[in-house]
Amino acid sequence: MSPRTVLVTGEGSAAVAAATALHSAAQGRRTLLLAADDPHRTLDDLLGARLTDAPAPYAERLVVARIDEQAALRSALDGFGARIAPALDLIGAEPLDPEELTPLPGTRQLALLRALRTADAETVVVAGPPPAELLAVLALPEQLDRYLDRLLPEQRQAARALRPLLAALAGVPMPADWLFEARAAASAALAEARAVVEAPGTSVRLVVDADAHGTGELRRIRAGLALHGRRLDSVVAHRVLPAAASSSPDPWLARRAAHQNERLAELAAELGGVPLLTAEWPEVALEEIAGQLYAAGEPEPGEAPEPWVEDRLAADGLLVWHLALPGADRAGLELVRRGDELVVGTGGYRRLLPLPSALRRCTVSGAGLTGGVLSVRFAPDPALWPRG
């Protein structure tokens, strides 16, 4: 069985994640349920257990755990204390004791990535943070990898044997070995995290309130996920009224059911081919929620949208770069050519995407957003394009 990672996000994500994990375990898969939802321990209350960073058995083939930001921070800093101590001595500063370390902004995202890359299970179900924070987690490995390449390129390591000579000639100190070692360790960890985040078996499942969630927010979430190469495998609407409510003799309940059915129809139309699952209200036992959601089977992870190039040189002398951005709004779209990359932004999310080699020898002649697909037109630059 191929590895599976389901990142559940949105209002009500804890209950849906727990039900999903129980369903996975019931299907015979070794499952880890990982709490990364909120500091209020919603999942703990649902399960009736206090979760820690040590995986603990909960049911047959199911273990549960919670990410520990404190432990993740200590692990990240482990081994660097002795290396930076001389520098601290030079400025008269004292290093912090492990007990003094407290989580910093961004620590929770790093802790979640660390938990994902070290998880030992056939299926990992994450009761994740809100959609915006989850998107930041998905984007983080690529962003940090880029920063490392710019600040400490691997090519510099080739000159490590020449550093004493270069230091003498330039009169400036060269980076110490431990800095290169730290860069190599960070690169390896980021590669492992990206392998999980970008794996075909990794998907995002969005949970929404059947009465309160709007299609505008759904569009922004879908566009942000698509920009970072992810798509929703399904949307779960919870707190859905029973089918009998539509024909209830109570006028208020019947009107509410009719209004909810209209909202669900709008959601389904907005999603296109993405499945819309429903869980009835009031919420019942987790096993029953799983039965309602996955009676027809659990959704499969969809293929991540990747940019592609359309060759229209023969027809109109253009190459067209396409990127699927379902839900993107033309008014909130940002597009900038930066050397051999395109900076694409939508709804507050940004990503730098490398251009194929052929497009690097072209100039941008226009762009458009049609049917949820961003299309950028490139015209060959005569100074760079091969003649004939």
Coordinates of C-alpha atoms in Angstrom, one line a residue:
M1 CA 0.0 0.0 0.0
S2 CA 1.3 3.4 -0.9
P3 CA 1.9 6.0 1.8
R4 CA -0.9 8.4 2.4
T5 CA -1.0 11.8 4.1
V6 CA -4.2 13.7 4.6
L7 CA -4.0 17.2 5.9
V8 CA -7.4 18.2 7.3
T9 CA -8.0 21.9 7.8
G10 CA -10.9 24.3 8.4
E11 CA -13.6 24.7 11.1
G12 CA -14.4 21.3 12.5
S13 CA -11.1 19.8 11.3
A14 CA -10.4 17.9 14.6
A15 CA -13.6 15.8 14.4
V16 CA -13.2 15.1 10.7
A17 CA -9.5 14.2 11.1
A18 CA -10.3 11.8 14.0
A19 CA -13.1 10.1 12.0
T20 CA -10.8 9.8 9.0
A21 CA -8.0 8.2 11.1
L22 CA -10.5 5.7 12.6
H23 CA -11.7 4.9 9.1
S24 CA -8.2 4.4 7.9
A25 CA -7.3 2.1 10.8
A26 CA -10.5 0.1 10.2
Q27 CA -9.4 -0.5 6.6
G28 CA -6.3 -2.3 7.9
R29 CA -3.8 0.6 7.5
R30 CA -1.3 1.5 10.2
T31 CA -2.4 5.0 11.0
L32 CA -1.0 8.0 12.9
L33 CA -3.4 10.8 13.9
L34 CA -1.4 13.9 14.5
A35 CA -2.8 17.0 16.3
A36 CA -1.5 20.3 14.9
D37 CA -4.8 22.0 15.2
D38 CA -4.8 24.6 18.0
P39 CA -3.5 25.2 21.5
H40 CA -7.0 24.5 23.0
R41 CA -6.5 20.7 22.5
T42 CA -9.8 20.2 20.7
L43 CA -8.7 16.8 19.5
D44 CA -7.8 15.8 23.1
D45 CA -11.3 16.5 24.2
L46 CA -12.8 14.5 21.3
L47 CA -10.7 11.5 22.0
G48 CA -10.8 11.8 25.8
A49 CA -7.1 11.5 26.1
R50 CA -4.2 14.0 26.6
L51 CA -2.0 13.8 23.6
T52 CA 1.8 14.2 23.8
D53 CA 4.6 14.2 21.2
A54 CA 5.1 10.5 21.9
P55 CA 2.8 8.4 19.8
A56 CA 0.4 6.4 22.0
P57 CA -2.0 3.6 21.0
Y58 CA -5.7 4.7 20.8
A59 CA -7.4 1.9 18.8
E60 CA -6.3 -1.1 16.8
R61 CA -3.7 0.0 14.2
L62 CA -4.2 3.6 15.3
V63 CA -1.7 5.7 17.4
V64 CA -2.2 9.4 18.3
A65 CA 0.3 12.2 19.0
R66 CA 0.5 16.0 19.1
I67 CA 3.3 18.1 17.7
D68 CA 5.5 19.7 20.3
E69 CA 6.9 23.1 19.3
Q70 CA 9.2 23.2 22.3
A71 CA 10.8 19.8 21.4
A72 CA 11.1 20.8 17.7
L73 CA 12.9 24.0 18.6
R74 CA 15.3 22.3 20.9
S75 CA 16.0 19.7 18.3
A76 CA 16.7 22.3 15.7
L77 CA 19.2 24.1 18.0
D78 CA 20.7 20.9 19.3
G79 CA 24.4 20.8 18.6
F80 CA 24.9 24.4 17.7
G81 CA 25.4 25.7 21.3
A82 CA 29.0 24.7 21.5
R83 CA 29.7 26.0 18.0
I84 CA 28.3 29.5 18.6
A85 CA 29.7 29.8 22.2
P86 CA 33.0 31.4 21.1
A87 CA 31.1 34.1 19.2
L88 CA 28.9 34.8 22.2
D89 CA 32.0 35.0 24.4
L90 CA 33.5 37.6 22.1
I91 CA 30.5 39.9 22.7
G92 CA 30.1 39.1 26.4
A93 CA 26.8 37.2 26.0
E94 CA 25.7 34.1 27.7
P95 CA 23.9 31.3 25.8
L96 CA 20.3 30.4 26.7
D97 CA 19.6 27.3 28.7
P98 CA 17.3 24.8 27.1
E99 CA 14.7 25.6 29.8
E100 CA 14.7 29.3 28.7
L101 CA 13.8 28.5 25.0
T102 CA 10.3 29.3 24.1
P103 CA 8.6 28.8 20.6
L104 CA 9.2 31.6 18.1
P105 CA 7.0 32.7 15.3
G106 CA 7.1 30.0 12.6
T107 CA 8.1 27.3 15.1
R108 CA 4.8 25.5 14.8
Q109 CA 5.1 25.2 11.0
L110 CA 8.6 23.8 11.4
A111 CA 7.4 21.4 14.1
L112 CA 4.7 20.1 11.8
L113 CA 7.1 19.5 8.9
R114 CA 9.5 17.7 11.3
A115 CA 6.6 15.5 12.4
L116 CA 5.6 14.7 8.9
R117 CA 9.1 13.7 7.7
T118 CA 9.7 11.5 10.7
A119 CA 6.2 9.8 10.9
D120 CA 6.2 6.0 10.8
A121 CA 2.8 5.0 9.5
E122 CA 1.1 3.9 6.3
T123 CA -1.5 6.7 6.7
V124 CA -0.9 10.0 8.5
V125 CA -3.9 12.1 9.2
V126 CA -3.3 15.6 10.5
A127 CA -5.8 17.7 12.3
G128 CA -4.2 20.8 10.8
P129 CA -4.0 24.5 11.5
P130 CA -6.3 27.0 9.7
P131 CA -6.1 27.0 5.9
A132 CA -3.8 30.1 5.7
E133 CA -1.3 28.6 8.1
L134 CA -1.4 25.2 6.5
L135 CA -0.6 26.9 3.1
A136 CA 2.4 28.5 4.8
V137 CA 3.5 25.1 6.0
L138 CA 3.2 23.6 2.5
A139 CA 5.2 26.5 1.0
L140 CA 7.9 26.6 3.7
P141 CA 10.3 23.8 2.4
E142 CA 10.6 25.4 -1.0
Q143 CA 11.0 28.9 0.4
L144 CA 13.7 27.9 2.9
D145 CA 15.5 25.8 0.3
R146 CA 15.6 28.9 -2.0
Y147 CA 17.0 31.0 0.9
L148 CA 19.7 28.5 1.6
D149 CA 20.7 28.4 -2.1
R150 CA 21.0 32.2 -2.2
L151 CA 22.7 32.7 1.2
L152 CA 25.0 29.7 1.2
P153 CA 25.2 28.1 -2.3
E154 CA 26.5 24.6 -2.5
Q155 CA 29.1 25.7 -5.0
R156 CA 31.0 27.5 -2.2
Q157 CA 31.7 24.2 -0.5
A158 CA 33.9 23.2 -3.5
A159 CA 36.4 25.9 -2.4
R160 CA 36.6 24.7 1.3
A161 CA 40.2 23.5 0.8
L162 CA 41.2 27.0 -0.5
R163 CA 39.6 28.9 2.4
P164 CA 42.8 29.5 4.4
L165 CA 44.5 30.9 1.3
L166 CA 41.4 33.0 0.4
A167 CA 41.2 34.3 3.9
A168 CA 44.9 35.4 3.8
L169 CA 44.5 37.1 0.4
A170 CA 41.2 38.8 1.2
G171 CA 41.9 39.6 4.8
V172 CA 38.5 38.5 5.9
P173 CA 37.5 35.3 7.8
M174 CA 35.9 32.5 5.8
P175 CA 32.9 30.4 6.9
A176 CA 33.7 27.7 9.4
D177 CA 33.2 24.0 8.6
W178 CA 30.3 23.7 10.9
L179 CA 28.3 26.3 8.9
F180 CA 28.6 24.1 5.8
E181 CA 27.7 21.1 7.8
A182 CA 24.7 22.8 9.2
R183 CA 23.7 23.9 5.6
A184 CA 24.0 20.2 4.4
A185 CA 21.9 19.0 7.3
A186 CA 19.2 21.6 6.7
S187 CA 19.1 20.8 3.0
A188 CA 18.7 17.1 3.8
A189 CA 15.8 17.8 6.2
L190 CA 14.1 20.2 3.7
A191 CA 14.4 17.6 1.0
E192 CA 12.7 15.0 3.2
A193 CA 9.9 17.5 4.1
R194 CA 9.4 18.4 0.4
A195 CA 9.3 14.7 -0.5
V196 CA 6.3 14.3 1.9
V197 CA 4.5 17.5 1.0
E198 CA 4.9 17.0 -2.7
A199 CA 4.2 13.2 -2.7
P200 CA 1.3 11.9 -4.9
G201 CA -0.3 10.5 -1.8
T202 CA -0.5 13.8 0.1
S203 CA -3.7 15.8 -0.2
V204 CA -5.6 18.5 1.6
R205 CA -9.2 18.0 2.9
L206 CA -11.1 21.2 3.8
V207 CA -13.8 21.2 6.4
V208 CA -16.5 24.0 6.2
D209 CA -19.6 24.8 8.1
A210 CA -22.7 24.0 6.0
D211 CA -24.4 27.2 7.1
A212 CA -21.6 29.7 7.4
H213 CA -18.9 29.1 4.8
G214 CA -18.9 31.3 1.7
T215 CA -17.8 30.5 -1.8
G216 CA -15.4 33.5 -1.9
E217 CA -13.2 32.0 0.9
L218 CA -13.3 28.6 -0.8
R219 CA -12.0 30.2 -4.1
R220 CA -9.1 31.9 -2.3
I221 CA -8.1 28.6 -0.5
R222 CA -8.3 26.6 -3.8
A223 CA -6.3 29.2 -5.7
G224 CA -3.6 29.3 -2.9
L225 CA -3.3 25.5 -2.9
A226 CA -3.1 25.3 -6.7
L227 CA -0.4 28.0 -6.7
H228 CA 1.7 25.8 -4.4
G229 CA 1.1 22.6 -6.4
R230 CA -1.7 21.1 -4.2
R231 CA -5.4 20.5 -4.7
L232 CA -8.3 19.6 -2.5
D233 CA -9.2 15.9 -2.5
S234 CA -12.6 16.8 -1.1
V235 CA -14.5 19.4 0.9
V236 CA -16.4 18.2 4.0
A237 CA -19.5 20.2 5.0
H238 CA -20.4 19.4 8.6
R239 CA -23.4 20.4 10.7
V240 CA -25.7 19.3 7.9
L241 CA -29.3 18.9 8.8
P242 CA -30.9 15.5 8.3
A243 CA -32.7 15.0 5.0
A244 CA -36.1 14.8 6.9
A245 CA -35.7 18.4 8.0
S246 CA -36.7 19.6 4.5
S247 CA -40.2 18.2 4.9
S248 CA -40.5 19.1 8.6
P249 CA -43.9 20.4 9.8
D250 CA -41.9 23.1 11.7
P251 CA -41.7 26.1 9.2
W252 CA -38.5 27.5 10.7
L253 CA -36.7 24.2 10.4
A254 CA -38.0 23.6 6.9
R255 CA -36.8 27.1 5.8
R256 CA -33.4 26.6 7.4
A257 CA -33.1 23.2 5.6
A258 CA -34.0 24.7 2.3
H259 CA -31.5 27.6 2.7
Q260 CA -28.8 25.1 3.7
N261 CA -29.5 22.9 0.6
E262 CA -29.1 26.0 -1.6
R263 CA -25.7 26.8 0.0
L264 CA -24.6 23.2 -0.5
A265 CA -25.6 23.3 -4.1
E266 CA -23.6 26.5 -4.6
L267 CA -20.6 24.8 -2.9
A268 CA -20.9 21.7 -5.2
A269 CA -21.2 23.9 -8.3
E270 CA -18.1 25.9 -7.2
L271 CA -16.0 22.8 -6.6
G272 CA -16.6 21.3 -10.0
G273 CA -15.1 17.8 -9.9
V274 CA -13.9 18.0 -6.3
P275 CA -16.2 15.8 -4.1
L276 CA -18.4 17.4 -1.5
L277 CA -18.9 15.2 1.5
T278 CA -21.4 15.8 4.3
A279 CA -21.7 15.0 8.0
E280 CA -25.0 15.4 9.7
W281 CA -25.8 17.7 12.6
P282 CA -25.8 17.3 15.6
E283 CA -22.3 15.7 15.6
V284 CA -22.4 12.1 16.8
A285 CA -19.8 9.4 17.5
L286 CA -16.6 9.6 15.5
E287 CA -17.2 6.2 14.0
E288 CA -20.7 7.4 12.8
I289 CA -19.2 10.5 11.3
A290 CA -16.7 8.3 9.4
G291 CA -19.6 6.1 8.2
Q292 CA -21.4 9.2 6.9
L293 CA -18.4 10.6 5.1
Y294 CA -16.8 7.5 3.6
A295 CA -19.8 5.2 2.9
A296 CA -18.8 5.3 -0.8
G297 CA -15.1 5.1 -0.1
E298 CA -12.5 7.7 0.8
P299 CA -11.5 10.3 -1.8
E300 CA -8.3 9.7 -3.7
P301 CA -5.6 12.3 -3.8
G302 CA -5.8 14.3 -7.1
E303 CA -2.9 15.1 -9.3
A304 CA -1.1 18.3 -8.3
P305 CA -1.5 21.0 -11.0
E306 CA 1.8 21.7 -12.7
P307 CA 2.6 24.5 -15.3
W308 CA 2.7 23.4 -18.9
V309 CA 3.7 25.1 -22.2
E310 CA 1.6 25.2 -25.3
D311 CA 3.6 25.5 -28.6
R312 CA 1.9 28.0 -30.9
L313 CA 5.0 29.0 -32.8
A314 CA 3.6 27.8 -36.1
A315 CA 0.2 29.4 -35.7
D316 CA 1.0 32.8 -34.3
G317 CA 4.7 32.8 -33.2
L318 CA 4.0 32.3 -29.5
L319 CA 4.7 29.9 -26.7
V320 CA 2.0 30.0 -24.0
W321 CA 2.8 29.1 -20.3
H322 CA -0.3 27.8 -18.5
L323 CA -0.9 27.3 -14.8
A324 CA -4.2 26.0 -13.4
L325 CA -5.4 28.4 -10.6
P326 CA -9.0 27.3 -9.9
G327 CA -10.8 30.0 -7.9
A328 CA -8.3 32.8 -8.7
D329 CA -9.6 36.3 -9.1
R330 CA -8.3 38.5 -11.8
A331 CA -8.4 41.6 -9.6
G332 CA -6.2 39.9 -7.0
L333 CA -3.7 38.4 -9.4
E334 CA 0.0 39.4 -9.4
L335 CA 2.4 38.6 -12.2
V336 CA 6.0 39.7 -12.5
R337 CA 8.8 38.5 -14.7
R338 CA 12.0 38.3 -12.7
G339 CA 14.9 37.0 -14.9
D340 CA 14.4 33.3 -15.4
E341 CA 11.4 33.2 -13.1
L342 CA 7.8 34.3 -12.8
V343 CA 6.5 35.7 -9.6
V344 CA 2.8 34.7 -9.3
G345 CA 0.5 35.9 -6.6
T346 CA -3.1 35.3 -5.8
G347 CA -5.2 36.2 -2.8
G348 CA -2.2 37.1 -0.7
Y349 CA -0.2 34.0 -1.6
R350 CA 3.0 34.3 -3.7
R351 CA 5.3 31.8 -5.4
L352 CA 8.4 32.1 -7.6
L353 CA 8.2 29.6 -10.5
P354 CA 11.2 28.8 -12.7
L355 CA 10.6 29.2 -16.4
P356 CA 11.5 26.3 -18.9
S357 CA 14.7 27.0 -20.8
A358 CA 12.8 27.9 -24.0
L359 CA 10.8 30.6 -22.3
R360 CA 13.9 32.2 -20.8
R361 CA 14.9 33.2 -24.4
C362 CA 11.5 34.9 -24.8
T363 CA 9.8 38.1 -23.8
V364 CA 6.4 38.4 -22.2
S365 CA 3.8 39.6 -24.7
G366 CA 0.6 39.3 -22.6
A367 CA -1.3 37.3 -20.1
G368 CA -4.9 36.3 -19.2
L369 CA -7.0 34.4 -16.7
T370 CA -9.7 32.3 -18.3
G371 CA -11.7 29.4 -16.8
G372 CA -9.4 29.2 -13.7
V373 CA -6.2 28.9 -15.9
L374 CA -3.5 31.6 -16.0
S375 CA -2.0 31.9 -19.4
V376 CA 1.2 33.9 -20.1
R377 CA 2.2 34.5 -23.7
F378 CA 5.8 34.5 -24.7
A379 CA 7.3 35.8 -27.9
P380 CA 10.8 34.6 -29.0
D381 CA 13.5 37.2 -28.5
P382 CA 15.3 37.5 -31.9
A383 CA 18.6 38.2 -30.1
L384 CA 18.4 35.0 -28.2
W385 CA 16.4 32.6 -30.3
P386 CA 18.1 30.3 -32.8
R387 CA 17.7 31.5 -36.4
G388 CA 15.6 29.4 -38.8

